[in-house]
C-alpha cells in the first residue's frame, strides 16, 4: 500500500516548494503575456474578438439584472470601466491561483488557463457580429499563457527534481540556486512587461484601425430637407452650472451593453424591415441619405436615471422618419410593436403607433450637426421622442421586425424591465451644485424639467418645507425637449433643503412618491441639502 502511494507520487510532476508569492507571480506573468498576445492578435485579425472584451460582453449579457442595475446605479456611464476593473481583479486572482496550482498541483494551473481559453473562444464565436477568425485571439492567448506558465513553473521546481540527472547533487532540493532565481525573475518580469506592452499596443492598433473612424471623419452629411430653427435665445438661461439646453456631444451620456463599440461601415450598413408586413423593405446607406432628411431636437433619457441624475441629454438630430419607411412596408392590421435590433444583437420593443404617429421618430444619421459618433450608434440609430432609450433608441440599428408584444420580447424586457417605457415627468436641480459651498445673499436656483412629447408647463420650488413658489421657465425648444428653469433665492446662513417639482402640459404634477428606476423609471421629488455659510 505504501509502495503504491510512493510510486503514484513519483509519477506526478515534482512539487515545488518555492515561496507562494513567486508561484502567484508565475501565474500573473503568464496570464499577462496571454492577455497581451490575445489583444494584439485580436487587433490584427478580429477586432470584435478581443478576449478581454468578449468575456466582459458575455458577462454583461449573462449577469443577473440586479447586478447590471446596480452597476449602472453605482457607476452610471462609468459602468464599463468599473466592469473592466472588476474583470481585471478577478483575472489577477485566478492567475495567481493558476500559478500556485501549477507549481503545487500540476496540471491544475494549466486547466485554469485552458478554461480561460475555452470561455474566450465560446464568447467570441457566439457573438452576433462574430467573423470566421473570431476564435483565434483566445486560442493564441491560451497558448501563450500556457507555454509561459510551463516555463516559469519548471524554473520554480527544485533543480534536482526538474532535471533528474542533475550535475550538482550538492545543491539542496528545496532551494534552487540563485542562478535559477535570477532566471525566473528575468523571465517572469519579461513576460509581465511584454504582456502589458502588447495589451497597450493591441488597444492602440485597434483604436487607430477602426475601419469607420476615418470614414466617419471624411463624411459630410447632406443638408436637411426640413431644417429645424435654431433654439431661441430665451431657451438658454446661460447660468453657470446649469446643463446647457443642447447637450454638447462630448458630454452626452452613453449607456449600452456593448463593450466593443460596433465598427459598422456605412457601405456595409442596411436596414431590413420585415415580419408582419405586406412588403419587406431593405434600405441601404446611399438610399437613406438620398431621402429628404429632417432635423429635430429630442431629449433622450435612460430608464436607469435616478431622481436628480444625469443619464439624460438633449441633442439636435438629423434623420428620416421611420413612419415613412413603415408606410412602404405596410404593417398588417394586427401588428402592435416594432422590435428593432442592432448589429450586436441588442433589441428594443417600440409600440408601432409611436413610430407611425406624427412625432419625430427617426432613423438618425446626424447628432449636433455631425455624423453620429461611434458610441452613439454610427452610422444609424433610432431616436424616438417620449420613450426611454431601452425601448426606442437602438444604436447601430440594422433590423426592424414588425411584430406583436405578445410574440416578441426585447433585451431588457427579458431582464425584468417594463415592455413599454414612456419617459416620466421629472425635474432636476442643477444650481446650486451639490457640495458647493454657498455664501449667504442673493443667488439663484436653477435646473431642468422634462416630459418628452408631453411638455412642461410649470416648475415649482420649495425651501425648507415652506410654500411652493413658481420658477420661471425658459422657452422650451419643443415639447420633445427638456426645458430650463430658474428662481431667485435669498440664501440665509444655515442648512437648507431645496425641492422641486414639475407640472406637465396636461396639468398633472410630478408625483411625490419615490420609485426606483426598475422596472419603468424613477419617480419622486429631488431634494438638495445645502449649507449656506
Ligand atoms: N445597440 C444598442 N442600442 C442601445 C442600447 C444598447 O445597449 N445597445 N442601449 C439603449 C439605452 S438603455 C439607452 S438609455 C440609449 C442611450 O443612448 P446614448 O448612449 O446615445 O445616450 O441607447 C439605447 N440604445
Ligand atoms: Mo437606458
Short mmCIF file of N, CA and C in Angstrom, two decimals, residues 198-332:
data_model
loop_
_atom_site.label_atom_id
_atom_site.label_comp_id
_atom_site.label_asym_id
_atom_site.label_seq_id
_atom_site.Cartn_x
_atom_site.Cartn_y
_atom_site.Cartn_z
N UNK A 198 2.10 44.56 -25.06
CA UNK A 198 1.26 44.03 -26.14
C UNK A 198 -0.20 44.45 -25.95
N UNK A 199 -0.67 44.51 -24.68
CA UNK A 199 -2.05 44.93 -24.43
C UNK A 199 -2.24 46.38 -24.89
N UNK A 200 -1.27 47.23 -24.50
CA UNK A 200 -1.36 48.64 -24.89
C UNK A 200 -1.28 48.75 -26.42
N UNK A 201 -0.32 48.03 -27.00
CA UNK A 201 -0.17 48.09 -28.46
C UNK A 201 -1.46 47.62 -29.13
N UNK A 202 -2.04 46.53 -28.62
CA UNK A 202 -3.26 45.99 -29.21
C UNK A 202 -4.38 47.01 -29.18
N UNK A 203 -4.57 47.66 -28.03
CA UNK A 203 -5.70 48.60 -27.99
C UNK A 203 -5.41 49.85 -28.82
N UNK A 204 -4.13 50.23 -28.92
CA UNK A 204 -3.81 51.37 -29.78
C UNK A 204 -4.07 51.03 -31.24
N UNK A 205 -3.57 49.85 -31.65
CA UNK A 205 -3.81 49.43 -33.03
C UNK A 205 -5.32 49.38 -33.29
N UNK A 206 -6.06 48.80 -32.33
CA UNK A 206 -7.50 48.69 -32.52
C UNK A 206 -8.14 50.06 -32.69
N UNK A 207 -7.74 51.00 -31.80
CA UNK A 207 -8.35 52.33 -31.86
C UNK A 207 -8.05 53.02 -33.19
N UNK A 208 -6.83 52.83 -33.71
CA UNK A 208 -6.48 53.56 -34.93
C UNK A 208 -6.92 52.83 -36.19
N UNK A 209 -7.22 51.52 -36.06
CA UNK A 209 -7.63 50.82 -37.28
C UNK A 209 -9.13 50.65 -37.35
N UNK A 210 -9.87 51.26 -36.42
CA UNK A 210 -11.33 51.19 -36.54
C UNK A 210 -11.66 51.63 -37.96
N UNK A 211 -12.20 50.69 -38.71
CA UNK A 211 -12.43 50.96 -40.12
C UNK A 211 -13.25 52.22 -40.30
N UNK A 212 -14.18 52.45 -39.37
CA UNK A 212 -15.14 53.52 -39.61
C UNK A 212 -14.65 54.89 -39.17
N UNK A 213 -13.60 54.98 -38.34
CA UNK A 213 -13.29 56.30 -37.81
C UNK A 213 -12.83 57.25 -38.92
N UNK A 214 -12.05 56.75 -39.88
CA UNK A 214 -11.63 57.64 -40.95
C UNK A 214 -12.80 57.89 -41.91
N UNK A 215 -13.61 56.85 -42.12
CA UNK A 215 -14.79 57.03 -43.00
C UNK A 215 -15.69 58.09 -42.40
N UNK A 216 -15.89 58.01 -41.08
CA UNK A 216 -16.77 58.96 -40.43
C UNK A 216 -16.22 60.37 -40.56
N UNK A 217 -14.89 60.47 -40.37
CA UNK A 217 -14.30 61.81 -40.44
C UNK A 217 -14.42 62.43 -41.82
N UNK A 218 -14.33 61.57 -42.85
CA UNK A 218 -14.37 62.08 -44.22
C UNK A 218 -15.81 62.36 -44.68
N UNK A 219 -16.77 61.97 -43.85
CA UNK A 219 -18.17 62.01 -44.27
C UNK A 219 -18.79 63.40 -44.10
N UNK A 220 -19.50 63.86 -45.11
CA UNK A 220 -20.29 65.07 -44.96
C UNK A 220 -21.75 64.68 -45.17
N UNK A 221 -22.56 64.95 -44.18
CA UNK A 221 -23.97 64.59 -44.30
C UNK A 221 -24.67 65.59 -45.21
N UNK A 222 -25.69 65.13 -45.92
CA UNK A 222 -26.45 66.07 -46.76
C UNK A 222 -27.17 67.10 -45.89
N UNK A 223 -27.46 68.23 -46.48
CA UNK A 223 -28.23 69.25 -45.75
C UNK A 223 -29.64 68.72 -45.53
N UNK A 224 -30.26 69.18 -44.46
CA UNK A 224 -31.61 68.73 -44.16
C UNK A 224 -32.59 69.29 -45.18
N UNK A 225 -33.52 68.43 -45.62
CA UNK A 225 -34.59 68.92 -46.48
C UNK A 225 -35.57 69.75 -45.64
N UNK A 226 -35.71 69.35 -44.37
CA UNK A 226 -36.54 70.12 -43.45
C UNK A 226 -35.67 70.47 -42.24
N UNK A 227 -35.13 71.70 -42.25
CA UNK A 227 -34.24 72.13 -41.16
C UNK A 227 -35.08 72.59 -39.98
N UNK A 228 -34.49 72.52 -38.79
CA UNK A 228 -35.18 73.00 -37.61
C UNK A 228 -34.59 74.37 -37.25
N UNK A 229 -35.42 75.26 -36.77
CA UNK A 229 -34.92 76.59 -36.42
C UNK A 229 -33.95 76.47 -35.26
N UNK A 230 -32.96 77.34 -35.21
CA UNK A 230 -32.04 77.37 -34.07
C UNK A 230 -32.87 77.66 -32.82
N UNK A 231 -32.49 77.10 -31.66
CA UNK A 231 -33.26 77.38 -30.46
C UNK A 231 -33.29 78.88 -30.19
N UNK A 232 -34.44 79.40 -29.76
CA UNK A 232 -34.49 80.83 -29.44
C UNK A 232 -33.51 81.15 -28.31
N UNK A 233 -33.00 82.36 -28.31
CA UNK A 233 -32.04 82.76 -27.28
C UNK A 233 -32.64 82.54 -25.90
N UNK A 234 -33.95 82.69 -25.79
CA UNK A 234 -34.61 82.55 -24.49
C UNK A 234 -34.72 81.10 -24.02
N UNK A 235 -34.20 80.16 -24.82
CA UNK A 235 -34.21 78.76 -24.39
C UNK A 235 -33.02 78.45 -23.49
N UNK A 236 -32.01 79.31 -23.57
CA UNK A 236 -30.76 79.06 -22.82
C UNK A 236 -30.58 80.17 -21.79
N UNK A 237 -30.72 79.80 -20.50
CA UNK A 237 -30.60 80.81 -19.45
C UNK A 237 -29.14 81.20 -19.20
N UNK A 238 -28.22 80.35 -19.63
CA UNK A 238 -26.81 80.70 -19.51
C UNK A 238 -26.32 80.83 -18.08
N UNK A 239 -26.91 80.05 -17.17
CA UNK A 239 -26.48 80.11 -15.77
C UNK A 239 -25.35 79.11 -15.57
N UNK A 240 -24.27 79.56 -14.93
CA UNK A 240 -23.13 78.68 -14.75
C UNK A 240 -23.52 77.49 -13.85
N UNK A 241 -23.22 76.29 -14.30
CA UNK A 241 -23.56 75.09 -13.54
C UNK A 241 -24.86 74.45 -14.01
N UNK A 242 -25.65 75.18 -14.78
CA UNK A 242 -26.91 74.64 -15.31
C UNK A 242 -26.62 73.89 -16.62
N UNK A 243 -27.20 72.70 -16.78
CA UNK A 243 -26.98 71.93 -18.01
C UNK A 243 -27.40 72.77 -19.21
N UNK A 244 -26.53 72.90 -20.23
CA UNK A 244 -26.91 73.66 -21.42
C UNK A 244 -28.12 73.01 -22.09
N UNK A 245 -28.97 73.83 -22.73
CA UNK A 245 -30.23 73.28 -23.26
C UNK A 245 -29.95 72.29 -24.38
N UNK A 246 -28.86 72.51 -25.14
CA UNK A 246 -28.43 71.50 -26.11
C UNK A 246 -27.14 70.90 -25.56
N UNK A 247 -27.17 69.60 -25.33
CA UNK A 247 -26.02 68.94 -24.70
C UNK A 247 -24.90 68.76 -25.72
N UNK A 248 -23.71 69.27 -25.46
CA UNK A 248 -22.61 69.01 -26.40
C UNK A 248 -22.39 67.49 -26.50
N UNK A 249 -22.11 67.03 -27.72
CA UNK A 249 -21.98 65.59 -27.96
C UNK A 249 -20.98 64.94 -27.00
N UNK A 250 -19.87 65.65 -26.73
CA UNK A 250 -18.85 65.06 -25.85
C UNK A 250 -19.36 64.87 -24.43
N UNK A 251 -20.41 65.62 -24.05
CA UNK A 251 -20.94 65.47 -22.69
C UNK A 251 -22.20 64.61 -22.65
N UNK A 252 -22.61 64.11 -23.81
CA UNK A 252 -23.86 63.35 -23.85
C UNK A 252 -23.65 62.00 -23.19
N UNK A 253 -24.55 61.62 -22.28
CA UNK A 253 -24.39 60.34 -21.58
C UNK A 253 -24.36 59.19 -22.58
N UNK A 254 -23.69 58.14 -22.19
CA UNK A 254 -23.67 56.94 -23.04
C UNK A 254 -24.03 55.73 -22.21
N UNK A 255 -25.03 54.98 -22.64
CA UNK A 255 -25.40 53.73 -21.97
C UNK A 255 -25.66 52.68 -23.04
N UNK A 256 -24.97 51.55 -22.95
CA UNK A 256 -25.29 50.41 -23.79
C UNK A 256 -24.59 49.19 -23.25
N UNK A 257 -24.91 48.04 -23.85
CA UNK A 257 -24.35 46.78 -23.38
C UNK A 257 -23.08 46.43 -24.14
N UNK A 258 -22.63 47.31 -25.04
CA UNK A 258 -21.52 46.96 -25.93
C UNK A 258 -20.18 47.38 -25.35
N UNK A 259 -19.35 46.39 -24.98
CA UNK A 259 -18.00 46.74 -24.51
C UNK A 259 -17.11 47.05 -25.70
N UNK A 260 -17.40 46.39 -26.82
CA UNK A 260 -16.68 46.71 -28.04
C UNK A 260 -17.67 47.49 -28.89
N UNK A 261 -17.38 48.76 -29.13
CA UNK A 261 -18.30 49.58 -29.92
C UNK A 261 -18.33 49.00 -31.34
N UNK A 262 -19.51 48.63 -31.83
CA UNK A 262 -19.56 48.04 -33.18
C UNK A 262 -18.92 48.96 -34.22
N UNK A 263 -18.18 48.34 -35.12
CA UNK A 263 -17.44 49.06 -36.15
C UNK A 263 -18.15 48.78 -37.47
N UNK A 264 -19.16 49.57 -37.75
CA UNK A 264 -20.05 49.26 -38.86
C UNK A 264 -19.90 50.33 -39.93
N UNK A 265 -19.33 49.95 -41.06
CA UNK A 265 -19.11 50.91 -42.14
C UNK A 265 -20.43 51.20 -42.85
N UNK A 266 -20.65 52.47 -43.23
CA UNK A 266 -21.89 52.82 -43.94
C UNK A 266 -22.13 51.93 -45.15
N UNK A 267 -21.05 51.59 -45.88
CA UNK A 267 -21.22 50.77 -47.08
C UNK A 267 -21.74 49.37 -46.74
N UNK A 268 -21.45 48.91 -45.52
CA UNK A 268 -21.91 47.59 -45.11
C UNK A 268 -23.26 47.64 -44.40
N UNK A 269 -23.73 48.87 -44.16
CA UNK A 269 -24.98 49.00 -43.41
C UNK A 269 -26.18 48.86 -44.32
N UNK A 270 -27.19 48.17 -43.82
CA UNK A 270 -28.51 48.26 -44.46
C UNK A 270 -29.53 47.99 -43.38
N UNK A 271 -30.73 48.41 -43.61
CA UNK A 271 -31.81 48.18 -42.66
C UNK A 271 -32.87 47.35 -43.34
N UNK A 272 -33.25 46.29 -42.65
CA UNK A 272 -34.27 45.40 -43.21
C UNK A 272 -35.52 45.53 -42.37
N UNK A 273 -36.65 45.79 -43.03
CA UNK A 273 -37.94 45.84 -42.34
C UNK A 273 -38.73 44.62 -42.77
N UNK A 274 -39.08 43.77 -41.79
CA UNK A 274 -39.72 42.50 -42.15
C UNK A 274 -40.69 42.12 -41.04
N UNK A 275 -41.22 40.92 -41.12
CA UNK A 275 -42.16 40.46 -40.11
C UNK A 275 -43.58 40.63 -40.61
N UNK A 276 -44.43 41.24 -39.76
CA UNK A 276 -45.84 41.37 -40.12
C UNK A 276 -46.04 42.57 -41.05
N UNK A 277 -45.52 42.42 -42.27
CA UNK A 277 -45.63 43.48 -43.26
C UNK A 277 -46.11 42.89 -44.58
N UNK A 278 -46.72 43.74 -45.40
CA UNK A 278 -47.14 43.24 -46.72
C UNK A 278 -45.96 43.19 -47.66
N UNK A 279 -44.98 44.06 -47.40
CA UNK A 279 -43.88 44.21 -48.34
C UNK A 279 -42.59 44.35 -47.57
N UNK A 280 -41.69 43.37 -47.63
CA UNK A 280 -40.39 43.53 -46.97
C UNK A 280 -39.63 44.68 -47.62
N UNK A 281 -38.96 45.47 -46.81
CA UNK A 281 -38.22 46.62 -47.34
C UNK A 281 -36.79 46.55 -46.84
N UNK A 282 -35.83 46.77 -47.74
CA UNK A 282 -34.43 46.90 -47.32
C UNK A 282 -33.92 48.22 -47.86
N UNK A 283 -33.22 48.96 -47.01
CA UNK A 283 -32.72 50.25 -47.44
C UNK A 283 -31.23 50.34 -47.15
N UNK A 284 -30.46 50.82 -48.10
CA UNK A 284 -29.01 50.95 -47.91
C UNK A 284 -28.69 52.37 -47.45
N UNK A 285 -27.42 52.56 -47.10
CA UNK A 285 -26.94 53.86 -46.64
C UNK A 285 -27.14 54.93 -47.72
N UNK A 286 -26.76 54.62 -48.96
CA UNK A 286 -26.90 55.61 -50.03
C UNK A 286 -28.36 55.96 -50.26
N UNK A 287 -29.22 54.94 -50.20
CA UNK A 287 -30.65 55.21 -50.38
C UNK A 287 -31.19 56.07 -49.25
N UNK A 288 -30.71 55.79 -48.03
CA UNK A 288 -31.18 56.57 -46.88
C UNK A 288 -30.76 58.03 -47.02
N UNK A 289 -29.49 58.25 -47.39
CA UNK A 289 -29.00 59.64 -47.48
C UNK A 289 -29.66 60.40 -48.63
N UNK A 290 -30.17 59.66 -49.62
CA UNK A 290 -30.80 60.33 -50.76
C UNK A 290 -32.23 60.79 -50.42
N UNK A 291 -32.75 60.32 -49.29
CA UNK A 291 -34.12 60.70 -48.90
C UNK A 291 -34.11 62.09 -48.26
N UNK A 292 -35.27 62.78 -48.26
CA UNK A 292 -35.32 64.10 -47.62
C UNK A 292 -35.19 63.96 -46.10
N UNK A 293 -34.04 64.33 -45.57
CA UNK A 293 -33.78 64.18 -44.14
C UNK A 293 -34.34 65.36 -43.36
N UNK A 294 -34.71 65.09 -42.12
CA UNK A 294 -35.32 66.13 -41.28
C UNK A 294 -34.51 66.32 -40.00
N UNK A 295 -34.48 67.56 -39.52
CA UNK A 295 -33.83 67.84 -38.25
C UNK A 295 -34.87 67.96 -37.15
N UNK A 296 -34.47 67.57 -35.95
CA UNK A 296 -35.36 67.75 -34.80
C UNK A 296 -34.53 67.74 -33.53
N UNK A 297 -35.02 68.43 -32.51
CA UNK A 297 -34.42 68.35 -31.18
C UNK A 297 -35.22 67.34 -30.38
N UNK A 298 -34.52 66.36 -29.82
CA UNK A 298 -35.20 65.38 -28.97
C UNK A 298 -34.34 65.10 -27.75
N UNK A 299 -34.99 65.05 -26.59
CA UNK A 299 -34.30 64.71 -25.35
C UNK A 299 -34.36 63.21 -25.15
N UNK A 300 -33.19 62.59 -24.95
CA UNK A 300 -33.10 61.15 -24.67
C UNK A 300 -32.87 60.97 -23.18
N UNK A 301 -33.52 59.98 -22.60
CA UNK A 301 -33.27 59.68 -21.19
C UNK A 301 -33.15 58.19 -21.00
N UNK A 302 -32.30 57.81 -20.06
CA UNK A 302 -32.17 56.40 -19.71
C UNK A 302 -33.14 56.08 -18.59
N UNK A 303 -33.77 54.91 -18.67
CA UNK A 303 -34.71 54.50 -17.64
C UNK A 303 -33.99 54.34 -16.29
N UNK A 304 -32.69 54.12 -16.33
CA UNK A 304 -31.92 53.96 -15.09
C UNK A 304 -31.59 55.29 -14.43
N UNK A 305 -31.96 56.39 -15.06
CA UNK A 305 -31.65 57.69 -14.47
C UNK A 305 -32.38 57.84 -13.13
N UNK A 306 -31.62 58.02 -12.03
CA UNK A 306 -32.29 58.21 -10.75
C UNK A 306 -32.82 59.65 -10.65
N UNK A 307 -33.68 59.90 -9.68
CA UNK A 307 -34.14 61.27 -9.45
C UNK A 307 -32.91 62.14 -9.20
N UNK A 308 -32.78 63.24 -9.94
CA UNK A 308 -31.62 64.10 -9.79
C UNK A 308 -30.43 63.65 -10.61
N UNK A 309 -30.57 62.58 -11.40
CA UNK A 309 -29.44 62.00 -12.12
C UNK A 309 -29.16 62.67 -13.46
N UNK A 310 -28.04 62.25 -14.07
CA UNK A 310 -27.63 62.91 -15.31
C UNK A 310 -27.56 61.97 -16.51
N UNK A 311 -28.34 60.86 -16.48
CA UNK A 311 -28.39 59.98 -17.65
C UNK A 311 -29.48 60.49 -18.59
N UNK A 312 -29.31 61.73 -19.00
CA UNK A 312 -30.28 62.39 -19.87
C UNK A 312 -29.54 63.47 -20.65
N UNK A 313 -29.96 63.70 -21.88
CA UNK A 313 -29.32 64.74 -22.69
C UNK A 313 -30.25 65.14 -23.82
N UNK A 314 -29.96 66.30 -24.37
CA UNK A 314 -30.80 66.83 -25.44
C UNK A 314 -29.92 67.17 -26.63
N UNK A 315 -30.26 66.66 -27.81
CA UNK A 315 -29.42 66.93 -28.98
C UNK A 315 -30.27 67.27 -30.19
N UNK A 316 -29.58 67.82 -31.18
CA UNK A 316 -30.22 68.07 -32.47
C UNK A 316 -29.90 66.88 -33.36
N UNK A 317 -30.93 66.22 -33.82
CA UNK A 317 -30.75 65.00 -34.61
C UNK A 317 -31.11 65.26 -36.07
N UNK A 318 -30.48 64.50 -36.97
CA UNK A 318 -30.81 64.56 -38.39
C UNK A 318 -31.15 63.14 -38.81
N UNK A 319 -32.31 62.98 -39.45
CA UNK A 319 -32.67 61.62 -39.86
C UNK A 319 -33.92 61.59 -40.70
N UNK A 320 -34.37 60.37 -40.94
CA UNK A 320 -35.53 60.17 -41.81
C UNK A 320 -36.65 59.53 -40.99
N UNK A 321 -37.89 60.01 -41.16
CA UNK A 321 -38.99 59.48 -40.36
C UNK A 321 -39.19 57.98 -40.57
N UNK A 322 -39.21 57.24 -39.47
CA UNK A 322 -39.43 55.79 -39.54
C UNK A 322 -40.83 55.52 -40.10
N UNK A 323 -41.76 56.42 -39.77
CA UNK A 323 -43.14 56.30 -40.26
C UNK A 323 -43.19 56.12 -41.78
N UNK A 324 -42.33 56.86 -42.51
CA UNK A 324 -42.34 56.78 -43.98
C UNK A 324 -41.87 55.41 -44.46
N UNK A 325 -40.84 54.87 -43.76
CA UNK A 325 -40.34 53.56 -44.18
C UNK A 325 -41.35 52.47 -43.86
N UNK A 326 -42.01 52.61 -42.70
CA UNK A 326 -43.03 51.63 -42.33
C UNK A 326 -44.19 51.69 -43.31
N UNK A 327 -44.48 52.89 -43.81
CA UNK A 327 -45.58 53.03 -44.77
C UNK A 327 -45.27 52.24 -46.04
N UNK A 328 -43.99 52.21 -46.42
CA UNK A 328 -43.62 51.40 -47.59
C UNK A 328 -43.83 49.91 -47.30
N UNK A 329 -43.51 49.50 -46.06
CA UNK A 329 -43.58 48.07 -45.73
C UNK A 329 -45.02 47.62 -45.47
N UNK A 330 -45.89 48.56 -45.10
CA UNK A 330 -47.31 48.27 -44.84
C UNK A 330 -47.50 47.19 -43.76
N UNK A 331 -47.38 47.58 -42.49
CA UNK A 331 -47.63 46.62 -41.40
C UNK A 331 -49.05 46.07 -41.49
N UNK A 332 -49.23 44.81 -41.13
CA UNK A 332 -50.57 44.24 -41.14
C UNK A 332 -51.35 44.77 -39.93
#
